[in-house]
Each structure stands twice: as C-alpha cells, then as structure tokens.
PDB file of C-alpha atoms in Angstrom:
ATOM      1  CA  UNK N   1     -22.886  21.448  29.808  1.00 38.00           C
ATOM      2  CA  UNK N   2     -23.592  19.527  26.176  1.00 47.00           C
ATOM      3  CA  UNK N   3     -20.689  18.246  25.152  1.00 52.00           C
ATOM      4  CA  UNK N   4     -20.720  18.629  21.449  1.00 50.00           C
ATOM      5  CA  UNK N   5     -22.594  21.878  20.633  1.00 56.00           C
ATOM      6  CA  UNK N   6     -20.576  22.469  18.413  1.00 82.00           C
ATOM      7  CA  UNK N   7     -21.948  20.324  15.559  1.00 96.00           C
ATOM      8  CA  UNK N   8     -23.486  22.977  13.111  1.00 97.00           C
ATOM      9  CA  UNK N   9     -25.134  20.458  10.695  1.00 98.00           C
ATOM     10  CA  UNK N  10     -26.574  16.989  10.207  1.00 98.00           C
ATOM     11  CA  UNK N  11     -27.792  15.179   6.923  1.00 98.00           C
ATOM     12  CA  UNK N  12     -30.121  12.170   7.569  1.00 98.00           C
ATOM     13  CA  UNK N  13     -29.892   8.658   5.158  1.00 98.00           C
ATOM     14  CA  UNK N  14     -32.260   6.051   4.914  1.00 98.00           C
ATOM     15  CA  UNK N  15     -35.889   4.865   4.276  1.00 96.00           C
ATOM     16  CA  UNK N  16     -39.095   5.478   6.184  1.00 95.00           C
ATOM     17  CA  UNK N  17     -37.537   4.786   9.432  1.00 96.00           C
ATOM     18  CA  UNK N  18     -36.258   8.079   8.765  1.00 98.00           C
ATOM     19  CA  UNK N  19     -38.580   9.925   6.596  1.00 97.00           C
ATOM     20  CA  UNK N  20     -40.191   9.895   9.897  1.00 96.00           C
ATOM     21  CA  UNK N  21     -43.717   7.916   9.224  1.00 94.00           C
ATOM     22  CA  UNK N  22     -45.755   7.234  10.887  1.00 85.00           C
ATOM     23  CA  UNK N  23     -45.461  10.750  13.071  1.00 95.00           C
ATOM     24  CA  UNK N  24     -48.311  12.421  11.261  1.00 90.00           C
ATOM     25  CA  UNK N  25     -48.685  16.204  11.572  1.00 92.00           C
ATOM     26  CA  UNK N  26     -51.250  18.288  10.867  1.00 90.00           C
ATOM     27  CA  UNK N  27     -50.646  19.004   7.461  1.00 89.00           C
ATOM     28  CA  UNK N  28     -50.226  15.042   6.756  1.00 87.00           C
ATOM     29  CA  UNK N  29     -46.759  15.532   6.374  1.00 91.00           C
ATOM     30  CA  UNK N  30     -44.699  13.044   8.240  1.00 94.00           C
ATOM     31  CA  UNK N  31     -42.238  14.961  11.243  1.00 96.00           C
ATOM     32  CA  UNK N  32     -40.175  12.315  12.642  1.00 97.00           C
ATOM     33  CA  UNK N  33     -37.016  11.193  14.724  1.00 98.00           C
ATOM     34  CA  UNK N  34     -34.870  12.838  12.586  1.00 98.00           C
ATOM     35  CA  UNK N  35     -36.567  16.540  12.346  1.00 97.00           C
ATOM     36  CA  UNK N  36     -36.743  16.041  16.264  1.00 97.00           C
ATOM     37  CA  UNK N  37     -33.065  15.946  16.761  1.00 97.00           C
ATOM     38  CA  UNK N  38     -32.358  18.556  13.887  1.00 97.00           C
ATOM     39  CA  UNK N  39     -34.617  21.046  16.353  1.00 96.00           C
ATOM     40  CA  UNK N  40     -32.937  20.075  19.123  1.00 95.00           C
ATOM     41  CA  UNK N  41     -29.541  20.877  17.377  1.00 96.00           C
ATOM     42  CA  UNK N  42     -30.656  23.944  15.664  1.00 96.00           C
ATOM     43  CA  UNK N  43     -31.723  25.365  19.286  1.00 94.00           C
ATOM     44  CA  UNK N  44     -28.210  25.192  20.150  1.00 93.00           C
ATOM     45  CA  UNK N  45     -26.347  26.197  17.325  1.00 94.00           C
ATOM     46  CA  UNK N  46     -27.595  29.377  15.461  1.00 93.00           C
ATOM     47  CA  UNK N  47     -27.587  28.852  11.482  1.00 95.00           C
ATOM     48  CA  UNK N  48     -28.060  24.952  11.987  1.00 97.00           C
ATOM     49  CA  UNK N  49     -28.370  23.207   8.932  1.00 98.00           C
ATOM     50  CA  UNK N  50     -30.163  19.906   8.184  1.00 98.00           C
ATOM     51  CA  UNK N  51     -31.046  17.932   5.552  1.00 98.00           C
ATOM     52  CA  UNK N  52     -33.155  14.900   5.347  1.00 98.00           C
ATOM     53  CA  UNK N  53     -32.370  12.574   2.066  1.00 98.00           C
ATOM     54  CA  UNK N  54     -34.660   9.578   2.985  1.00 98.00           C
ATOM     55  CA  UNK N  55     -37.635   8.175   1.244  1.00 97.00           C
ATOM     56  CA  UNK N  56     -40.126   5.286   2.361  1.00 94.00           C
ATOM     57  CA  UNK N  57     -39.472   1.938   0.874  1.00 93.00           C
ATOM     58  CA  UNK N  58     -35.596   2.199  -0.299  1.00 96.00           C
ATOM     59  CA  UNK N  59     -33.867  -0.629  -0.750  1.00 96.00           C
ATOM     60  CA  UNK N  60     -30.125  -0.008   0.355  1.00 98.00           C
ATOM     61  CA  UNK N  61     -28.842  -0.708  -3.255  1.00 98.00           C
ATOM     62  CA  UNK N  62     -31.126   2.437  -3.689  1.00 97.00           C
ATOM     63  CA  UNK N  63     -30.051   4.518  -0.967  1.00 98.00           C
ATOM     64  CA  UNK N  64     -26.498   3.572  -1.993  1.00 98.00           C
ATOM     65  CA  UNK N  65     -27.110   4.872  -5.647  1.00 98.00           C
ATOM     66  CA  UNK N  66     -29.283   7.647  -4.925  1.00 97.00           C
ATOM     67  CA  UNK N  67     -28.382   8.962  -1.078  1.00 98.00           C
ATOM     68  CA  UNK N  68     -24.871   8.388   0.243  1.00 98.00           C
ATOM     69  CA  UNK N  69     -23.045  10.452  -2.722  1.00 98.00           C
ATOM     70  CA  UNK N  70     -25.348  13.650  -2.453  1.00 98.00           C
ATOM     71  CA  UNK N  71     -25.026  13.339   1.708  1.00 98.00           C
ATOM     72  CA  UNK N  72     -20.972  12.737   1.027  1.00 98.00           C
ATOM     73  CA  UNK N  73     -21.178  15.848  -0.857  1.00 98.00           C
ATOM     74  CA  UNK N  74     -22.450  17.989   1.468  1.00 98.00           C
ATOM     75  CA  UNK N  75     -19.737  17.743   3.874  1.00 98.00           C
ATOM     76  CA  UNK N  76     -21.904  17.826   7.240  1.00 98.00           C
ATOM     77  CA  UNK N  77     -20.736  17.322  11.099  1.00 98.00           C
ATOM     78  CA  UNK N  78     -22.836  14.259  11.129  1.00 98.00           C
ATOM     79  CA  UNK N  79     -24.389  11.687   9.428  1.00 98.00           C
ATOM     80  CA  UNK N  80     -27.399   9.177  10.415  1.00 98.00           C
ATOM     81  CA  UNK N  81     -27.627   5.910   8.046  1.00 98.00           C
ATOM     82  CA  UNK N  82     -29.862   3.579   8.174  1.00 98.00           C
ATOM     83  CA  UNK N  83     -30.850   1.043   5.486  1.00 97.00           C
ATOM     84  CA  UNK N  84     -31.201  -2.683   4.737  1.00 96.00           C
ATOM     85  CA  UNK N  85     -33.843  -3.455   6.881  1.00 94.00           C
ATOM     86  CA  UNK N  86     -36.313  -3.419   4.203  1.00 93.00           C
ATOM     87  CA  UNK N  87     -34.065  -5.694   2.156  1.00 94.00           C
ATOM     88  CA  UNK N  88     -34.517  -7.928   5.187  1.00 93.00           C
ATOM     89  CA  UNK N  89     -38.155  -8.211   4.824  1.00 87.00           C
ATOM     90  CA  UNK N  90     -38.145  -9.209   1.157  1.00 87.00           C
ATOM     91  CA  UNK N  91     -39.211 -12.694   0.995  1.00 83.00           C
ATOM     92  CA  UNK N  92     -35.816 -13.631  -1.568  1.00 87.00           C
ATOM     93  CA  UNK N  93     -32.714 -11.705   0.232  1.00 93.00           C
ATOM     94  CA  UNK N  94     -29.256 -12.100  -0.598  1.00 97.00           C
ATOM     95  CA  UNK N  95     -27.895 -11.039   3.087  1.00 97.00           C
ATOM     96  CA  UNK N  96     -24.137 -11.154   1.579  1.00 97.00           C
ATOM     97  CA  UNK N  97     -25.542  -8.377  -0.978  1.00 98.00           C
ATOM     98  CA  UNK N  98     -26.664  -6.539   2.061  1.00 98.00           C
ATOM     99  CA  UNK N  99     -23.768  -6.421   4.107  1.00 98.00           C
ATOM    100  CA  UNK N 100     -21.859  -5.592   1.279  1.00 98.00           C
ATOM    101  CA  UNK N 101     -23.686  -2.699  -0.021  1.00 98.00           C
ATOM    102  CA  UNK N 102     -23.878  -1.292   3.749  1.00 98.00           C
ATOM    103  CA  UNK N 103     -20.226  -1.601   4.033  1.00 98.00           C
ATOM    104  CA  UNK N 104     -19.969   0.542   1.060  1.00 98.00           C
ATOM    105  CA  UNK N 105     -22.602   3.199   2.223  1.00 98.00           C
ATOM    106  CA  UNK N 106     -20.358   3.245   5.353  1.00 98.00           C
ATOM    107  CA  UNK N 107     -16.889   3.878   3.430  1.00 98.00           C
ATOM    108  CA  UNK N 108     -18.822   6.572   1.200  1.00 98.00           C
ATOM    109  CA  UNK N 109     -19.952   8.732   4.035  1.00 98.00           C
ATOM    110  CA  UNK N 110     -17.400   7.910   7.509  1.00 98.00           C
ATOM    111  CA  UNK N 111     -14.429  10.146   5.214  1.00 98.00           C
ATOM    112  CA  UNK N 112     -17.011  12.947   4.386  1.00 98.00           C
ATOM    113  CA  UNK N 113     -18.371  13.730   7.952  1.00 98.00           C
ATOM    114  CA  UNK N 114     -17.117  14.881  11.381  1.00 97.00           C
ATOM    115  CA  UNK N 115     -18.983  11.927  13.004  1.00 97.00           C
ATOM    116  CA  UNK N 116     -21.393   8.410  11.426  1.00 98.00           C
ATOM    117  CA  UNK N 117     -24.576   7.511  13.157  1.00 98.00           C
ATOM    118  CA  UNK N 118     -25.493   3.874  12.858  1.00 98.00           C
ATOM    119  CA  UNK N 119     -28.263   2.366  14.513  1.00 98.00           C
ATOM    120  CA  UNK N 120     -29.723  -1.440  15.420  1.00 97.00           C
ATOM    121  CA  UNK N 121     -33.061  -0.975  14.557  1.00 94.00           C
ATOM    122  CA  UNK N 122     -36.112  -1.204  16.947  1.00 93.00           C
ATOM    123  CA  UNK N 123     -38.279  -4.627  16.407  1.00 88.00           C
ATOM    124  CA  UNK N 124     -41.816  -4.662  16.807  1.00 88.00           C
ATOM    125  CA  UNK N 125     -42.600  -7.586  19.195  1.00 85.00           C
ATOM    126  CA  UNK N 126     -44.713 -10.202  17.336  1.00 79.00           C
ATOM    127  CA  UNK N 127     -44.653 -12.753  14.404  1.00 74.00           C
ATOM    128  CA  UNK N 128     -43.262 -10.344  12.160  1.00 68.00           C
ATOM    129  CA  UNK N 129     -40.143  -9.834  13.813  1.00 70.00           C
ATOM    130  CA  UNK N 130     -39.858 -13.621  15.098  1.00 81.00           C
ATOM    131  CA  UNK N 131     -39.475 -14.359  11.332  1.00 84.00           C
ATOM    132  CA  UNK N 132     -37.648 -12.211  10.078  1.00 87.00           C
ATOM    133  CA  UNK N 133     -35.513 -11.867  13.448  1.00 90.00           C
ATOM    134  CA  UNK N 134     -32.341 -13.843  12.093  1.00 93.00           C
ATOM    135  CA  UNK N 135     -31.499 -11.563   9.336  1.00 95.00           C
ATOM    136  CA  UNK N 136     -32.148  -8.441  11.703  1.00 93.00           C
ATOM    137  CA  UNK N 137     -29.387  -9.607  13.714  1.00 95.00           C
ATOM    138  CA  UNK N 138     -26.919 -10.424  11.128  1.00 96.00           C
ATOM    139  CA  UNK N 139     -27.647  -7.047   9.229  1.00 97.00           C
ATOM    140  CA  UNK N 140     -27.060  -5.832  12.966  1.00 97.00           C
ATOM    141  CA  UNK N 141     -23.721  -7.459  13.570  1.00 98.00           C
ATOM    142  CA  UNK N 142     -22.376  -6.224  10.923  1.00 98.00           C
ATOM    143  CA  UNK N 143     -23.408  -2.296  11.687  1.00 98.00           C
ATOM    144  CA  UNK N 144     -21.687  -3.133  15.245  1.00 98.00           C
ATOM    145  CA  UNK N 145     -18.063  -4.228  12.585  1.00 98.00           C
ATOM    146  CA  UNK N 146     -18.218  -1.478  10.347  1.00 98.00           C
ATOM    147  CA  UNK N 147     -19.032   1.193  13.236  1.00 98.00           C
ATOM    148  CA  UNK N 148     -15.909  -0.220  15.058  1.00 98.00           C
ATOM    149  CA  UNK N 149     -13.316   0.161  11.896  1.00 98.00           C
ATOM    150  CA  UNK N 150     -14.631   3.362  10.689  1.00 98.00           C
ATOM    151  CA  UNK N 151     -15.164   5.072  14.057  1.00 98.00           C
ATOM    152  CA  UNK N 152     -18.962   5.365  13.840  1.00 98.00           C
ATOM    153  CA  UNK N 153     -21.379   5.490  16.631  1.00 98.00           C
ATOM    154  CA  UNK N 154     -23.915   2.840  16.867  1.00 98.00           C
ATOM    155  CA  UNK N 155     -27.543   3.594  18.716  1.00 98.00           C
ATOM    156  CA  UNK N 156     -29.175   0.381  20.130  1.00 97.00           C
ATOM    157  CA  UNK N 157     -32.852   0.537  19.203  1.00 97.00           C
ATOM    158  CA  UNK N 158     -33.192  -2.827  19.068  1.00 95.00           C
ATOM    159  CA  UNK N 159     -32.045  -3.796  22.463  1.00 93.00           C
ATOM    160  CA  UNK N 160     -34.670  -0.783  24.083  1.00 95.00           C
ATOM    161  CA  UNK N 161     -37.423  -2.844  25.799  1.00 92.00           C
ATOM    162  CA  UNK N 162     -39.456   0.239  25.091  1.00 94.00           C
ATOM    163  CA  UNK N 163     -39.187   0.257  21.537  1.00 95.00           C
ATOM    164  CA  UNK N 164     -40.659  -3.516  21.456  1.00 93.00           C
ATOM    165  CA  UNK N 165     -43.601  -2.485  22.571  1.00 92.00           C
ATOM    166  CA  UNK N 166     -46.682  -2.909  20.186  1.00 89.00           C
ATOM    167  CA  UNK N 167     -48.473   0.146  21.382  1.00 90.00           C
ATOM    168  CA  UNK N 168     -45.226   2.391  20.991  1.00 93.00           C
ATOM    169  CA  UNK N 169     -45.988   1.207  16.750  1.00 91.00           C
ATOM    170  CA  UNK N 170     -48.723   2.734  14.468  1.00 87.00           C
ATOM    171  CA  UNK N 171     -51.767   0.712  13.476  1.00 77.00           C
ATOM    172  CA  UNK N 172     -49.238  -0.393  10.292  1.00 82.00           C
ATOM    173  CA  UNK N 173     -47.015  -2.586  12.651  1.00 68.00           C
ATOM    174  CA  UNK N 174     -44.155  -1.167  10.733  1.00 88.00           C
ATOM    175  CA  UNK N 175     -43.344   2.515  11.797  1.00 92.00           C
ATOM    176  CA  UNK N 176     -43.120   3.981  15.044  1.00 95.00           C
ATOM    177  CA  UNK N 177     -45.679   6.218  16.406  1.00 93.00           C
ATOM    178  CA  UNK N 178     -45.111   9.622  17.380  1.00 95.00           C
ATOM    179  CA  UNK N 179     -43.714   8.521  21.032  1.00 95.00           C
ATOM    180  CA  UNK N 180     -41.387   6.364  19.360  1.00 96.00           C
ATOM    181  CA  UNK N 181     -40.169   8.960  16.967  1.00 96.00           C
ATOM    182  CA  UNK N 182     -39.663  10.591  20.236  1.00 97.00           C
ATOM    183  CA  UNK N 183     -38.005   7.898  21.881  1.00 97.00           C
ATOM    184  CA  UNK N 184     -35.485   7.463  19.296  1.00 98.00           C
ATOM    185  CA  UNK N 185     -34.406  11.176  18.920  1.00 98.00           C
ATOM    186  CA  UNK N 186     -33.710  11.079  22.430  1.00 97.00           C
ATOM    187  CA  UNK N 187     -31.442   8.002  22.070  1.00 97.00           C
ATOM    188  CA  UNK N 188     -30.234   9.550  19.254  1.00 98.00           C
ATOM    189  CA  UNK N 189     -29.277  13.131  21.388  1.00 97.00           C
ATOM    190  CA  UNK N 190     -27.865  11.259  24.418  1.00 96.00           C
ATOM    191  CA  UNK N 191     -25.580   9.223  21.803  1.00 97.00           C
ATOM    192  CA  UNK N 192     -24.093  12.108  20.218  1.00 97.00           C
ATOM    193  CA  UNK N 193     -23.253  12.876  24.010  1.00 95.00           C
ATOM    194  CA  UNK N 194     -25.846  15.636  24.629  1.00 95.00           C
ATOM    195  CA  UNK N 195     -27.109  15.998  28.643  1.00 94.00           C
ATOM    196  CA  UNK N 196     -30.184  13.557  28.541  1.00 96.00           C
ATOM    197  CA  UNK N 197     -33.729  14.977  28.299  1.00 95.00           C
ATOM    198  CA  UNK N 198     -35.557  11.537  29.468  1.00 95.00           C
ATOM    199  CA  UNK N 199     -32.521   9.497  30.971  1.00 93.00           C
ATOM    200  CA  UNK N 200     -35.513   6.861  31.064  1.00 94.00           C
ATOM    201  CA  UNK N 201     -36.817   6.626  26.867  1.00 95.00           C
ATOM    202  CA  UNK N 202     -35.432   2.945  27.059  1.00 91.00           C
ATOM    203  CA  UNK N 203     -38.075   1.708  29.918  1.00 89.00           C
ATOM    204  CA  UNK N 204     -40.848  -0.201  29.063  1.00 86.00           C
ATOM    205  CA  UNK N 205     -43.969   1.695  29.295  1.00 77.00           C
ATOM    206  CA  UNK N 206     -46.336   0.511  32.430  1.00 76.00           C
ATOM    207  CA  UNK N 207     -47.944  -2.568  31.997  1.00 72.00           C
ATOM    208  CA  UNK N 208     -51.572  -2.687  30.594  1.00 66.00           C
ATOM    209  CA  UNK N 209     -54.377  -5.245  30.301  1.00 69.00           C
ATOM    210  CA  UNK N 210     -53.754  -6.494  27.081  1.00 69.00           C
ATOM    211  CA  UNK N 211     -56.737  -6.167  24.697  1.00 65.00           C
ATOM    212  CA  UNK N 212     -60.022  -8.797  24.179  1.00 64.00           C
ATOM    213  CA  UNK N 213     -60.176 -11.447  21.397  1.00 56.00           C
ATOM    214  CA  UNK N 214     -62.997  -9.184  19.487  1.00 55.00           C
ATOM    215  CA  UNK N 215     -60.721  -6.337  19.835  1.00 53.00           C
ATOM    216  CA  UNK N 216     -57.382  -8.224  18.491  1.00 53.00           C
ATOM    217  CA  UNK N 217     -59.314  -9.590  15.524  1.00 62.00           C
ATOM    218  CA  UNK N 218     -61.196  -6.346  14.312  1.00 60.00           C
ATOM    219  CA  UNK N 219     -57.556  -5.004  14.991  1.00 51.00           C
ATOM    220  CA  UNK N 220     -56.044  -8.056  12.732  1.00 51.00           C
ATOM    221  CA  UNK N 221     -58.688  -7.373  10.248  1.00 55.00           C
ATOM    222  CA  UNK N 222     -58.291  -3.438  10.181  1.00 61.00           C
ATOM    223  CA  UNK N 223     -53.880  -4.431   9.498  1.00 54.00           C
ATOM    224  CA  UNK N 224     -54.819  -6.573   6.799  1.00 51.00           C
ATOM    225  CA  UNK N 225     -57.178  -4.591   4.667  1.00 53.00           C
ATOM    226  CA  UNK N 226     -55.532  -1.369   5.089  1.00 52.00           C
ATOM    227  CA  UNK N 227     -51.746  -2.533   4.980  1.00 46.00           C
ATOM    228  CA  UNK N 228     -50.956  -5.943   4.385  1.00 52.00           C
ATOM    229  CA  UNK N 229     -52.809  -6.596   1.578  1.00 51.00           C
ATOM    230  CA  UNK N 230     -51.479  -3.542  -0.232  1.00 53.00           C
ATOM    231  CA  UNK N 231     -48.021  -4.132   0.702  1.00 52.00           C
ATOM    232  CA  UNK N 232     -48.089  -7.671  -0.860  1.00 55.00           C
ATOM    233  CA  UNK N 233     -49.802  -5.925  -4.112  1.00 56.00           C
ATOM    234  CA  UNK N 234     -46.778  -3.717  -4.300  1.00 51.00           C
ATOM    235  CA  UNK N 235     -44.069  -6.571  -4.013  1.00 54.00           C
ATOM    236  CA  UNK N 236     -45.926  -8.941  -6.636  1.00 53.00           C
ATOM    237  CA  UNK N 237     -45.796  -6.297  -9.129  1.00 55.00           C
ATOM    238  CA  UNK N 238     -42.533  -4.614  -8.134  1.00 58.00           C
ATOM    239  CA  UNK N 239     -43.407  -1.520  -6.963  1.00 56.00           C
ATOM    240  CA  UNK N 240     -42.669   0.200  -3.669  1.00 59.00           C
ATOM    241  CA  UNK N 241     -44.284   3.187  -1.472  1.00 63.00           C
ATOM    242  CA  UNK N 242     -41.871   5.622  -2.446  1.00 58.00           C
ATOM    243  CA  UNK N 243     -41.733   5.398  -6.259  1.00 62.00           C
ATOM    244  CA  UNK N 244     -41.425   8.634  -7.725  1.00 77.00           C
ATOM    245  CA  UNK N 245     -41.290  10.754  -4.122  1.00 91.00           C
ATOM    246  CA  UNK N 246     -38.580  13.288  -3.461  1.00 91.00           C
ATOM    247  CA  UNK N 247     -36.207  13.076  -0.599  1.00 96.00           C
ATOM    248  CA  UNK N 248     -37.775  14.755   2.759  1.00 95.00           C
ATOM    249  CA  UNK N 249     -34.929  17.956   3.048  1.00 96.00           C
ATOM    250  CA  UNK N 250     -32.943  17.287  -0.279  1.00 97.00           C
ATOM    251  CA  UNK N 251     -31.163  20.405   0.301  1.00 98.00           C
ATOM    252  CA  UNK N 252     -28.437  21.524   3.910  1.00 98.00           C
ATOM    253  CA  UNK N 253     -30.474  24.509   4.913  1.00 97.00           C
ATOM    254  CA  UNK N 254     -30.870  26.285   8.207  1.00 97.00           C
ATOM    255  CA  UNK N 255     -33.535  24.673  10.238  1.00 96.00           C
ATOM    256  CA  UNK N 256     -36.419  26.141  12.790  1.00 84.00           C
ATOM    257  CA  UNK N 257     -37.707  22.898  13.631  1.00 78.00           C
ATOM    258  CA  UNK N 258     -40.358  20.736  12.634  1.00 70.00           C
ATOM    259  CA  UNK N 259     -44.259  21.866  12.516  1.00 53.00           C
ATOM    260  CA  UNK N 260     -46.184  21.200  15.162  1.00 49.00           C
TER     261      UNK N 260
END
C-alpha cells in the first residue's frame, strides 16, 4: 500500500531544474520532474492540486523574493525547493549569501506545508562540475543542516551514479534529459515514501563505447556555438534565460498530468 496518499497537493520552487528543461514535448513546452510526480499524485488522489512556481535562470535571492511567499501562501501538503545552484556557477559568489538566503527560503516555507522537499542536486560528470564541485558540496551540506532542524526531507541526486552520467544530460550539459527528469521523479516518489516504480533509477546505465575524437569535437563545437557562447553573452551583460517569463503553474489547480 502507498504510504502517504493522502497528500492532496504539491507546489514546486526553484529554477530550471524544475521548470523541467530540457524534457521537451511536443508543443516545445518543457514537462519535467516535477509535472511527473504531480501525475503520479493526482492518479491517486482525486482533485489533486499542483502548482509549479519555477523559472529558468533564478538566482535564489530571486526565488526568495519572488517564489517562497506565494508557495507559503498557498498552504500545500508539500513543498519541493531547490535553488542556489545557479548562484554556484556565477564566476563571483558569495557562498555565505547563499546559505543564508536558503536558510531563509527554508524557514519561509517548512511552517506553511505538511512536509519540505530538499534535494542535493545531480552533477554532470566532467570539467564543469570538477570546478565548480566545492561550492556544490557546501551549498549541499548545508541543505543536509537545515533539512535536519526543520524536519525536511532531503533527495540525494547528487550521490545517484546514474544521474552523473553524460548521456542521461541534454546536448546543453546543464539540464537533464527526459530519462533524467524521469529518474528524479522517481527518487522524488520513493522519498515521499510511495511503493517504488523502478527500485533501480539510481544504477548506472550499461556501459557503452565511449564516442571517437571527431565525434567529441563536432560535439564540443555544437556546446559551444549553441550554448556556451550565449550563456557567457547573457552574464557579461546581466541578463538571464528567464527574464520576463512567468512561473510554469503560478496558480494550485487540479492536475491531469502532463502532455504527452
């Protein structure tokens, strides 16, 4: 039997992570980890009711400002936050400004909810994460502290072997693919204490040859053009992806599940 089917809504915090790109559907709307669990809930509990208040590129002095007092607000069963990993990729980062402004996320939405969902974030294996890898771990010891005084439940991403995986990443080497959106609703699920769906979304996929020189530079080149380049444009001049875009599901309404 699922043990807590009786959670009737969920509201979702953060940045792209949880805006759900880079699960593309269809319609070139982005589906997600997040929608994925909402369907699962909603298939349980008739008159579910999700919302989704993330947007791509928040800073967590944003998601603070803009996020955690509409999500308080609302009053749900549970709450998902995750933020300050893209403060952890800015070249200048004050990680005592991070921690600090996570801490107060946390206070703002553990009182207003019946349970907080922190998560360690999954790290792409490469370069990229080798650099940036110390303040990933600090921003990560401290979700393990507040979790523990305010009673929140923490989902290891970052400690899943199969979430490390290049080829479980879009071409971006930033967002999950679709299988890792899937991957991380599932830890999600089987944290919240729900019967496991794949008891095995934390083993490494099978082993592969791994690509030729030609085809790891004309992949290289492809990253740099189409999303490196552009992502360095938008920190010299200040700007971010999600300027001016809406949250995903501002608003706690029932839920059917996302598009396929």
């Amino acid at each position: 039997m699922q043990t807590n089917a009786t959670y009737t809504s969920l509201v979702a915090v953060g940045d792209s992570f949880t805006e759900g790109m880079s699960d593309l559907l269809p319609d070139g709307s982005y589906r997600g980890w997040a929608d994925l669990l909402a369907a699962r809930m909603a298939a349980l509990t008739p008159g579910f009711r999700y919302a989704n208040l993330a947007v791509r590129g928040k800073l967590i002095q944003q998601i603070v400002d803009e996020q955690v007092p509409l999500a308080a607000a609302m009053k749900p069963d549970v709450i998902t936050l995750v933020g300050g990993l893209n403060d952890t990729l800015r070249p200048k980062c004050d990680m005592g400004r991070v921690r600090g402004l996570l801490e107060e996320a946390v206070e703002g939405l553990a009182p207003s909810c019946k349970q907080l969902v922190l998560m360690r974030s999954p790290g792409r294996n490469g370069p990229v994460l080798e650099r940036f890898r110390p303040r990933m771990e600090e921003l990560f010891v401290c979700v393990d502290d507040l979790a523990a005084r305010h009673g929140a439940l923490v989902v290891d991403l970052y400690g899943a072997p199969s979430l490390a995986d290049p080829r479980i990443w879009d071409v971006d080497r930033l967002h999950l693919s679709s299988e890792g959106h899937r991957r991380v609703a599932e830890a999600v699920w089987q944290t919240l204490g729900y019967d496991p769906e794949d008891a095995d979304w934390h083993t490494p996929m099978p082993a592969a040859p791994p690509p030729g020189w030609v085809a790891r530079r004309t992949a290289d080149a492809r990253f740099a053009r189409q999303h490196l380049l552009p992502w360095i444009g938008r920190r010299l001049t200040g700007r971010s992806s999600g300027d001016g875009l809406p949250a995903k599901r501002p608003d706690l309404l029932p839920y059917d599940g996302p598009v396929e």
